[in-house]
């Protein structure tokens, strides 16, 4: 794992703290989740729910996830056997890849990709094959022919993240249909990372890959509470899949962490059942913040790409006269008192993302405004 060093999020958040910069790097909100849900966690601790919950997770959360999947997507997963609670989506992804891949197997992921994918695949001794997403009319997408060409006899799985971090793309039904067709032809398992499932804008809806014909049986669907309820520090996630796949994932998961923390599980069950109106308000608030940050970044001289989901905006830094996003990200605290994420670290082919920098907009309006004011120094 030497090659993996320190994650870009840790590096950039430390840089923000050291320099007193505004942190639009690591994606975490600066406001809290729904108050009643936070109270539930406190109550759970106060009422003695402080010992190991069952390995697969607290039944109440598994039931709440099952109800939520059915109500939102028409998907049926049995609380007993088809749902597994994990320590965030991160553990779910790692346990799934470790469970399904033998050394030498190949896993396809769309680059730029969330950094834990490459690390989890490396831990399994497997190989990552990256299919590049590129901006077409201002929206990052992939070429279905390149995707098809990435499949070899060793390809075991494809990791599909929609809404997609770091580009903000929400895959369309046509894009998902291309992925689904390939999975069925080549016998691949789809591992879907849907942690931003509720954070979509402009009326764009998230479509889970598992809802496409023939996909439920070959999809390991992953999500978590962090983004939906603004509790990224709770690290409560889940896997939904047919029982044999969940059994395989749990076989690994039980030796990574055995089980996830008890109090958060009850609180998240409450959130999924009672706080979806709060989530709807979060989503429309985030859409306004997206527009606010996009407008500000454009005024500061960046070329801005419009995301349909997540809470990240991609910018092209070349109009400001910069060419290397890593170099700019490291100098940004000194140049402008702001921290951002260089997108190139999320590529197998970093040269394809050299000129992109990611900014997060899950921040208070005044924080976004101050960051934009500071960034205007870049062109001054
Ligand atoms: N996948 C993506 C695409 C993410 O952006 C993140 C970061 N929240 C995760 C997974 C990890 O989620 P969690 O914090 O629930 O482990
Ligand atoms: N998901 C968050 C992001 O992309 C950060 C997660 C992390 O710090 N590992 O910014």
Tab-separated table of C-alpha atoms and ligand atoms in Angstrom:
chain	number	residue	atom	x	y	z
A	1	UNK	CA	0.000	0.000	0.000
A	2	UNK	CA	3.045	2.318	-0.010
A	3	UNK	CA	1.984	3.925	-3.266
A	4	UNK	CA	-1.217	5.134	-1.661
A	5	UNK	CA	0.442	7.493	0.850
A	6	UNK	CA	-1.967	9.898	2.565
A	7	UNK	CA	-5.434	10.545	1.113
A	8	UNK	CA	-5.876	13.867	-0.628
A	9	UNK	CA	-8.736	14.666	1.790
A	10	UNK	CA	-6.497	14.320	4.840
A	11	UNK	CA	-3.725	16.310	3.146
A	12	UNK	CA	-5.964	19.173	2.067
A	13	UNK	CA	-7.978	19.376	5.309
A	14	UNK	CA	-4.702	19.526	7.255
A	15	UNK	CA	-3.503	22.286	4.912
A	16	UNK	CA	-6.748	24.227	5.503
A	17	UNK	CA	-6.342	23.899	9.298
A	18	UNK	CA	-2.656	24.883	9.220
A	19	UNK	CA	-3.206	27.949	7.046
A	20	UNK	CA	-6.621	29.011	8.378
A	21	UNK	CA	-8.033	28.687	4.845
A	22	UNK	CA	-11.662	28.137	3.907
A	23	UNK	CA	-12.011	24.409	3.281
A	24	UNK	CA	-13.939	23.727	0.068
A	25	UNK	CA	-11.881	20.550	-0.318
A	26	UNK	CA	-13.049	17.547	1.701
A	27	UNK	CA	-16.795	17.085	1.249
A	28	UNK	CA	-18.502	17.533	4.596
A	29	UNK	CA	-21.301	19.949	5.490
A	30	UNK	CA	-20.753	22.738	8.023
A	31	UNK	CA	-24.280	22.420	9.412
A	32	UNK	CA	-25.858	19.554	11.345
A	33	UNK	CA	-28.366	16.901	10.372
A	34	UNK	CA	-32.005	16.848	11.553
A	35	UNK	CA	-32.202	17.674	15.273
A	36	UNK	CA	-34.653	14.910	16.161
A	37	UNK	CA	-32.384	12.352	14.541
A	38	UNK	CA	-29.379	13.622	16.503
A	39	UNK	CA	-31.519	13.340	19.671
A	40	UNK	CA	-32.266	9.711	18.837
A	41	UNK	CA	-28.554	8.916	18.938
A	42	UNK	CA	-28.232	10.618	22.332
A	43	UNK	CA	-31.288	8.722	23.599
A	44	UNK	CA	-29.868	5.441	22.311
A	45	UNK	CA	-26.680	5.992	24.292
A	46	UNK	CA	-28.635	7.106	27.392
A	47	UNK	CA	-30.853	4.053	27.262
A	48	UNK	CA	-27.964	1.601	27.309
A	49	UNK	CA	-27.637	0.690	23.632
A	50	UNK	CA	-23.892	0.581	23.982
A	51	UNK	CA	-22.928	-3.030	23.399
A	52	UNK	CA	-22.289	-4.915	20.156
A	53	UNK	CA	-25.312	-4.944	17.885
A	54	UNK	CA	-25.887	-8.081	15.773
A	55	UNK	CA	-23.150	-8.616	13.140
A	56	UNK	CA	-25.362	-7.775	10.130
A	57	UNK	CA	-26.652	-4.651	11.898
A	58	UNK	CA	-29.528	-3.636	14.139
A	59	UNK	CA	-32.781	-5.151	12.830
A	60	UNK	CA	-34.545	-1.799	13.070
A	61	UNK	CA	-32.091	-0.177	10.638
A	62	UNK	CA	-32.186	-3.132	8.268
A	63	UNK	CA	-35.995	-2.886	8.270
A	64	UNK	CA	-35.884	0.871	7.685
A	65	UNK	CA	-33.459	0.423	4.752
A	66	UNK	CA	-35.729	-2.276	3.330
A	67	UNK	CA	-38.811	0.013	3.572
A	68	UNK	CA	-36.868	2.912	2.049
A	69	UNK	CA	-35.651	0.858	-0.958
A	70	UNK	CA	-39.223	-0.309	-1.611
A	71	UNK	CA	-40.841	3.117	-1.190
A	72	UNK	CA	-38.303	4.984	-3.319
A	73	UNK	CA	-37.245	2.515	-5.941
A	74	UNK	CA	-39.761	-0.338	-5.849
A	75	UNK	CA	-36.909	-2.704	-4.917
A	76	UNK	CA	-37.536	-5.508	-2.444
A	77	UNK	CA	-34.706	-6.513	-0.101
A	78	UNK	CA	-35.366	-8.722	2.925
A	79	UNK	CA	-34.162	-7.170	6.187
A	80	UNK	CA	-33.002	-10.638	7.111
A	81	UNK	CA	-30.321	-11.832	4.715
A	82	UNK	CA	-30.355	-9.206	1.946
A	83	UNK	CA	-29.227	-6.129	3.917
A	84	UNK	CA	-25.977	-5.635	5.796
A	85	UNK	CA	-25.069	-2.562	7.867
A	86	UNK	CA	-21.454	-1.389	7.482
A	87	UNK	CA	-19.071	1.243	8.836
A	88	UNK	CA	-19.948	3.762	6.141
A	89	UNK	CA	-20.020	3.099	2.432
A	90	UNK	CA	-16.228	2.908	2.574
A	91	UNK	CA	-16.275	-0.362	4.485
A	92	UNK	CA	-19.085	-1.669	2.288
A	93	UNK	CA	-17.011	-1.028	-0.851
A	94	UNK	CA	-13.858	-2.561	0.634
A	95	UNK	CA	-15.647	-5.651	1.980
A	96	UNK	CA	-17.476	-6.165	-1.321
A	97	UNK	CA	-14.340	-5.937	-3.438
A	98	UNK	CA	-12.399	-8.173	-1.028
A	99	UNK	CA	-15.241	-10.695	-1.017
A	100	UNK	CA	-15.748	-10.881	-4.763
A	101	UNK	CA	-12.268	-10.527	-6.241
A	102	UNK	CA	-9.418	-13.000	-6.402
A	103	UNK	CA	-5.852	-11.797	-7.004
A	104	UNK	CA	-5.479	-10.956	-10.706
A	105	UNK	CA	-9.173	-10.258	-11.254
A	106	UNK	CA	-10.074	-6.957	-12.874
A	107	UNK	CA	-12.548	-4.359	-11.718
A	108	UNK	CA	-13.720	-1.565	-14.007
A	109	UNK	CA	-14.288	1.909	-12.537
A	110	UNK	CA	-15.013	5.227	-14.197
A	111	UNK	CA	-12.243	7.765	-13.724
A	112	UNK	CA	-12.039	10.209	-12.053
A	113	UNK	CA	-13.134	7.886	-9.201
A	114	UNK	CA	-13.539	8.158	-5.437
A	115	UNK	CA	-10.109	7.375	-4.003
A	116	UNK	CA	-11.030	4.365	-1.884
A	117	UNK	CA	-11.868	2.300	-4.993
A	118	UNK	CA	-8.274	1.977	-6.147
A	119	UNK	CA	-7.101	1.197	-2.610
A	120	UNK	CA	-9.776	-1.463	-2.012
A	121	UNK	CA	-9.005	-3.100	-5.349
A	122	UNK	CA	-5.283	-3.096	-4.495
A	123	UNK	CA	-5.999	-4.665	-1.079
A	124	UNK	CA	-7.761	-7.509	-2.890
A	125	UNK	CA	-4.737	-7.999	-5.184
A	126	UNK	CA	-7.047	-7.197	-8.078
A	127	UNK	CA	-6.479	-4.711	-10.914
A	128	UNK	CA	-8.404	-1.546	-11.649
A	129	UNK	CA	-9.273	-0.820	-15.258
A	130	UNK	CA	-10.243	2.813	-15.636
A	131	UNK	CA	-12.755	4.041	-18.204
A	132	UNK	CA	-12.370	7.800	-18.543
A	133	UNK	CA	-15.264	10.219	-18.196
A	134	UNK	CA	-14.774	13.382	-20.236
A	135	UNK	CA	-16.806	16.577	-20.494
A	136	UNK	CA	-19.199	16.569	-23.440
A	137	UNK	CA	-21.225	19.798	-23.641
A	138	UNK	CA	-20.206	20.600	-20.074
A	139	UNK	CA	-21.204	17.220	-18.573
A	140	UNK	CA	-18.794	14.386	-17.809
A	141	UNK	CA	-19.749	11.149	-19.517
A	142	UNK	CA	-18.119	7.960	-20.883
A	143	UNK	CA	-17.886	6.393	-24.316
A	144	UNK	CA	-19.803	3.061	-24.356
A	145	UNK	CA	-17.296	1.638	-26.850
A	146	UNK	CA	-14.412	2.377	-24.472
A	147	UNK	CA	-16.385	0.704	-21.698
A	148	UNK	CA	-16.956	-2.383	-23.826
A	149	UNK	CA	-13.268	-2.493	-24.792
A	150	UNK	CA	-12.265	-2.464	-21.111
A	151	UNK	CA	-13.833	-5.888	-20.475
A	152	UNK	CA	-11.485	-8.894	-20.545
A	153	UNK	CA	-11.960	-12.536	-19.489
A	154	UNK	CA	-10.555	-11.531	-16.067
A	155	UNK	CA	-13.102	-8.746	-15.474
A	156	UNK	CA	-15.132	-9.621	-12.407
A	157	UNK	CA	-17.025	-6.485	-11.497
A	158	UNK	CA	-17.776	-2.907	-12.383
A	159	UNK	CA	-17.971	-0.142	-9.826
A	160	UNK	CA	-20.676	2.371	-10.699
A	161	UNK	CA	-20.937	5.592	-8.721
A	162	UNK	CA	-23.994	7.724	-9.507
A	163	UNK	CA	-24.522	10.523	-8.583
A	164	UNK	CA	-20.825	10.643	-9.349
A	165	UNK	CA	-18.109	12.098	-7.131
A	166	UNK	CA	-16.076	14.064	-8.212
A	167	UNK	CA	-17.807	15.099	-11.486
A	168	UNK	CA	-21.414	15.597	-10.311
A	169	UNK	CA	-22.765	13.514	-13.196
A	170	UNK	CA	-25.987	11.605	-12.563
A	171	UNK	CA	-26.076	8.714	-15.020
A	172	UNK	CA	-29.040	8.725	-17.392
A	173	UNK	CA	-31.179	5.699	-18.100
A	174	UNK	CA	-29.367	5.347	-21.444
A	175	UNK	CA	-25.946	5.293	-19.762
A	176	UNK	CA	-27.165	2.805	-17.158
A	177	UNK	CA	-28.708	0.640	-19.876
A	178	UNK	CA	-25.327	0.440	-21.625
A	179	UNK	CA	-23.679	-0.613	-18.342
A	180	UNK	CA	-26.437	-3.124	-17.558
A	181	UNK	CA	-26.223	-4.692	-21.019
A	182	UNK	CA	-22.500	-5.196	-20.663
A	183	UNK	CA	-22.828	-6.678	-17.157
A	184	UNK	CA	-25.272	-9.245	-18.479
A	185	UNK	CA	-23.304	-10.103	-21.603
A	186	UNK	CA	-19.993	-10.472	-19.779
A	187	UNK	CA	-21.362	-11.924	-16.521
A	188	UNK	CA	-20.138	-9.022	-14.368
A	189	UNK	CA	-21.265	-8.073	-10.900
A	190	UNK	CA	-22.167	-4.404	-10.496
A	191	UNK	CA	-21.090	-2.698	-7.302
A	192	UNK	CA	-23.035	0.557	-7.051
A	193	UNK	CA	-21.995	3.451	-4.846
A	194	UNK	CA	-25.145	5.517	-4.325
A	195	UNK	CA	-24.152	7.643	-1.321
A	196	UNK	CA	-25.438	10.808	-3.073
A	197	UNK	CA	-28.738	9.160	-4.066
A	198	UNK	CA	-30.836	12.024	-2.628
A	199	UNK	CA	-28.591	14.898	-3.693
A	200	UNK	CA	-29.702	15.589	-7.279
A	201	UNK	CA	-30.737	18.897	-8.835
A	202	UNK	CA	-32.849	20.513	-11.560
A	203	UNK	CA	-35.435	17.727	-11.285
A	204	UNK	CA	-32.892	15.056	-12.312
A	205	UNK	CA	-33.719	11.792	-10.519
A	206	UNK	CA	-31.264	9.165	-9.370
A	207	UNK	CA	-31.946	5.778	-10.979
A	208	UNK	CA	-30.434	2.782	-9.144
A	209	UNK	CA	-28.796	0.347	-11.570
A	210	UNK	CA	-30.526	-2.506	-9.699
A	211	UNK	CA	-33.918	-1.266	-10.980
A	212	UNK	CA	-32.974	-2.055	-14.602
A	213	UNK	CA	-34.217	-5.392	-15.992
A	214	UNK	CA	-32.009	-8.319	-14.974
A	215	UNK	CA	-29.793	-6.217	-12.692
A	216	UNK	CA	-31.094	-6.760	-9.157
A	217	UNK	CA	-29.675	-10.286	-9.073
A	218	UNK	CA	-26.172	-9.144	-10.049
A	219	UNK	CA	-25.920	-5.842	-8.174
A	220	UNK	CA	-24.422	-5.046	-4.789
A	221	UNK	CA	-26.097	-1.736	-3.969
A	222	UNK	CA	-24.280	0.461	-1.468
A	223	UNK	CA	-25.328	3.640	0.289
A	224	UNK	CA	-24.821	5.452	3.570
A	225	UNK	CA	-26.302	8.047	5.901
A	226	UNK	CA	-23.411	10.528	5.804
A	227	UNK	CA	-24.451	12.613	2.811
A	228	UNK	CA	-28.216	12.119	3.037
A	229	UNK	CA	-28.478	13.391	6.618
A	230	UNK	CA	-25.325	15.568	6.885
A	231	UNK	CA	-23.716	13.196	9.405
A	232	UNK	CA	-20.508	12.210	7.621
A	233	UNK	CA	-18.869	11.493	10.993
A	234	UNK	CA	-21.388	8.781	11.858
A	235	UNK	CA	-19.968	6.337	9.289
A	236	UNK	CA	-23.138	4.283	8.957
A	237	UNK	CA	-23.658	2.580	5.610
A	238	UNK	CA	-25.374	-0.458	4.118
A	239	UNK	CA	-25.271	-3.076	1.407
A	240	UNK	CA	-28.382	-4.406	-0.311
A	241	UNK	CA	-28.000	-7.483	-2.535
A	242	UNK	CA	-29.297	-11.017	-3.051
A	243	UNK	CA	-28.555	-13.241	-0.034
A	244	UNK	CA	-25.539	-15.165	-1.470
A	245	UNK	CA	-23.770	-11.882	-2.281
A	246	UNK	CA	-24.576	-10.369	1.127
A	247	UNK	CA	-23.295	-13.557	2.759
A	248	UNK	CA	-20.014	-13.233	0.872
A	249	UNK	CA	-19.640	-9.556	1.807
A	250	UNK	CA	-20.454	-10.264	5.454
A	251	UNK	CA	-17.856	-13.031	5.548
A	252	UNK	CA	-15.246	-10.332	4.972
A	253	UNK	CA	-16.981	-7.553	6.897
A	254	UNK	CA	-17.116	-9.553	10.124
A	255	UNK	CA	-13.309	-9.631	10.202
A	256	UNK	CA	-12.850	-5.971	9.286
A	257	UNK	CA	-15.051	-4.517	12.019
A	258	UNK	CA	-17.418	-7.355	13.043
A	259	UNK	CA	-20.247	-4.835	13.380
A	260	UNK	CA	-21.006	-1.102	13.111
A	261	UNK	CA	-21.658	1.243	16.085
A	262	UNK	CA	-25.031	0.703	17.746
A	263	UNK	CA	-26.410	4.167	18.651
A	264	UNK	CA	-26.119	5.642	15.144
A	265	UNK	CA	-27.990	2.707	13.658
A	266	UNK	CA	-31.174	3.469	15.590
A	267	UNK	CA	-30.888	7.157	14.804
A	268	UNK	CA	-30.407	6.480	11.082
A	269	UNK	CA	-33.424	4.119	11.094
A	270	UNK	CA	-35.417	7.028	12.513
A	271	UNK	CA	-34.005	9.361	9.852
A	272	UNK	CA	-34.953	7.063	6.972
A	273	UNK	CA	-38.487	6.759	8.337
A	274	UNK	CA	-39.165	10.302	9.531
A	275	UNK	CA	-36.766	12.822	8.058
A	276	UNK	CA	-37.084	12.578	4.299
A	277	UNK	CA	-38.767	16.002	4.199
A	278	UNK	CA	-35.657	17.381	5.858
A	279	UNK	CA	-33.625	15.691	3.111
A	280	UNK	CA	-35.821	17.284	0.414
A	281	UNK	CA	-35.109	20.700	1.949
A	282	UNK	CA	-31.381	19.887	2.077
A	283	UNK	CA	-31.474	19.041	-1.600
A	284	UNK	CA	-33.168	22.256	-2.682
A	285	UNK	CA	-30.884	24.280	-0.403
A	286	UNK	CA	-27.879	22.593	-1.989
A	287	UNK	CA	-29.140	23.426	-5.464
A	288	UNK	CA	-29.111	27.126	-4.493
A	289	UNK	CA	-25.621	26.730	-3.039
A	290	UNK	CA	-24.461	25.048	-6.228
A	291	UNK	CA	-25.712	28.017	-8.260
A	292	UNK	CA	-24.133	30.448	-5.821
A	293	UNK	CA	-20.731	28.785	-5.969
A	294	UNK	CA	-20.856	28.259	-9.749
A	295	UNK	CA	-21.644	31.902	-10.333
A	296	UNK	CA	-18.865	32.990	-7.969
A	297	UNK	CA	-16.274	30.661	-9.497
A	298	UNK	CA	-17.180	31.837	-12.995
A	299	UNK	CA	-16.833	35.462	-11.859
A	300	UNK	CA	-13.425	34.570	-10.401
A	301	UNK	CA	-12.326	33.353	-13.840
A	302	UNK	CA	-12.736	29.563	-13.698
A	303	UNK	CA	-14.509	27.576	-16.377
A	304	UNK	CA	-17.245	25.875	-14.388
A	305	UNK	CA	-18.941	22.555	-15.191
A	306	UNK	CA	-22.510	22.199	-13.965
A	307	UNK	CA	-23.131	19.177	-11.684
A	308	UNK	CA	-26.573	17.504	-11.595
A	309	UNK	CA	-25.850	15.803	-8.281
A	310	UNK	CA	-23.465	15.458	-5.275
A	311	UNK	CA	-22.119	18.609	-3.616
A	312	UNK	CA	-19.098	19.187	-5.815
A	313	UNK	CA	-18.341	21.477	-8.752
A	314	UNK	CA	-15.574	20.779	-11.258
A	315	UNK	CA	-13.647	23.702	-12.649
A	316	UNK	CA	-11.169	23.999	-15.480
A	317	UNK	CA	-8.329	26.219	-14.247
A	318	UNK	CA	-6.775	27.037	-17.633
A	319	UNK	CA	-8.688	30.293	-18.244
A	320	UNK	CA	-6.880	31.655	-15.150
A	321	UNK	CA	-3.518	30.771	-16.666
A	322	UNK	CA	-2.888	27.680	-14.509
A	323	UNK	CA	-2.276	24.244	-15.962
A	324	UNK	CA	-1.608	21.898	-13.028
A	325	UNK	CA	-4.426	21.448	-10.502
A	326	UNK	CA	-2.173	19.764	-7.935
A	327	UNK	CA	0.237	22.666	-8.003
A	328	UNK	CA	-2.612	25.177	-7.773
A	329	UNK	CA	-4.324	23.280	-4.916
A	330	UNK	CA	-1.108	23.287	-2.884
A	331	UNK	CA	-0.599	27.046	-3.495
A	332	UNK	CA	-4.244	28.081	-3.159
A	333	UNK	CA	-4.050	28.743	0.625
A	334	UNK	CA	-1.218	31.199	0.055
A	335	UNK	CA	-2.712	32.709	-3.122
A	336	UNK	CA	-6.290	33.006	-1.909
A	337	UNK	CA	-6.849	31.466	1.540
A	338	UNK	CA	-8.994	28.668	0.114
A	339	UNK	CA	-8.538	24.888	-0.107
A	340	UNK	CA	-9.832	22.707	-2.970
A	341	UNK	CA	-9.168	19.204	-4.309
A	342	UNK	CA	-7.011	18.553	-7.396
A	343	UNK	CA	-9.090	16.177	-9.504
A	344	UNK	CA	-6.032	14.490	-11.069
A	345	UNK	CA	-5.544	12.299	-7.972
A	346	UNK	CA	-8.715	10.407	-8.915
A	347	UNK	CA	-7.315	9.132	-12.221
A	348	UNK	CA	-5.335	6.118	-13.378
A	349	UNK	CA	-4.280	8.492	-16.157
A	350	UNK	CA	-3.641	11.699	-14.128
A	351	UNK	CA	-2.734	13.633	-17.284
A	352	UNK	CA	-6.398	13.417	-18.309
A	353	UNK	CA	-7.436	15.419	-15.258
A	354	UNK	CA	-4.489	17.747	-14.727
A	355	UNK	CA	-6.457	20.938	-15.348
A	356	UNK	CA	-9.484	20.181	-13.159
A	357	UNK	CA	-9.987	21.298	-9.561
A	358	UNK	CA	-12.984	20.320	-7.403
A	359	UNK	CA	-14.777	22.696	-5.009
A	360	UNK	CA	-17.415	21.619	-2.443
A	361	UNK	CA	-20.570	23.687	-1.924
A	362	UNK	CA	-22.023	21.973	1.183
A	363	UNK	CA	-21.147	25.086	3.176
A	364	UNK	CA	-22.982	28.076	4.655
A	365	UNK	CA	-23.771	30.835	2.131
A	366	UNK	CA	-21.474	33.286	3.889
A	367	UNK	CA	-18.627	30.768	3.703
A	368	UNK	CA	-19.173	30.297	-0.039
A	369	UNK	CA	-19.354	34.067	-0.542
A	370	UNK	CA	-16.143	34.689	1.393
A	371	UNK	CA	-14.342	31.927	-0.523
A	372	UNK	CA	-15.465	33.460	-3.830
A	373	UNK	CA	-14.327	36.939	-2.750
A	374	UNK	CA	-10.916	35.507	-1.934
A	375	UNK	CA	-10.696	33.508	-5.173
A	376	UNK	CA	-11.217	36.700	-7.173
A	377	UNK	CA	-7.656	37.600	-6.105
A	378	UNK	CA	-6.427	34.950	-8.548
A	379	UNK	CA	-7.261	37.080	-11.567
A	380	UNK	CA	-6.493	40.416	-9.909
B	1	LIG	N1	-18.356	6.964	-2.007
B	1	LIG	C1	-18.304	8.230	-2.430
B	1	LIG	C2	-18.506	8.509	-3.867
B	1	LIG	C3	-18.044	9.257	-1.512
B	1	LIG	O1	-17.972	10.516	-1.932
B	1	LIG	C4	-17.834	8.927	-0.177
B	1	LIG	C5	-17.483	10.003	0.799
B	1	LIG	N2	-18.530	10.250	1.581
B	1	LIG	C6	-17.929	7.597	0.226
B	1	LIG	C7	-18.173	6.638	-0.722
B	1	LIG	C8	-17.717	7.182	1.631
B	1	LIG	O2	-18.882	7.174	2.364
B	1	LIG	P1	-18.865	6.902	3.939
B	1	LIG	O3	-18.441	8.159	4.593
B	1	LIG	O4	-20.265	6.506	4.241
B	1	LIG	O5	-17.907	5.804	4.189
B	2	LIG	N1	-16.358	11.878	0.316
B	2	LIG	C1	-15.676	13.055	0.701
B	2	LIG	C2	-15.157	13.784	-0.510
B	2	LIG	O1	-15.127	13.273	-1.596
B	2	LIG	C3	-14.506	12.842	1.616
B	2	LIG	C4	-14.293	11.498	2.193
B	2	LIG	C5	-12.971	11.338	2.868
B	2	LIG	O2	-12.477	12.263	3.493
B	2	LIG	N2	-12.407	10.199	2.767
B	2	LIG	O3	-14.756	14.888	-0.349
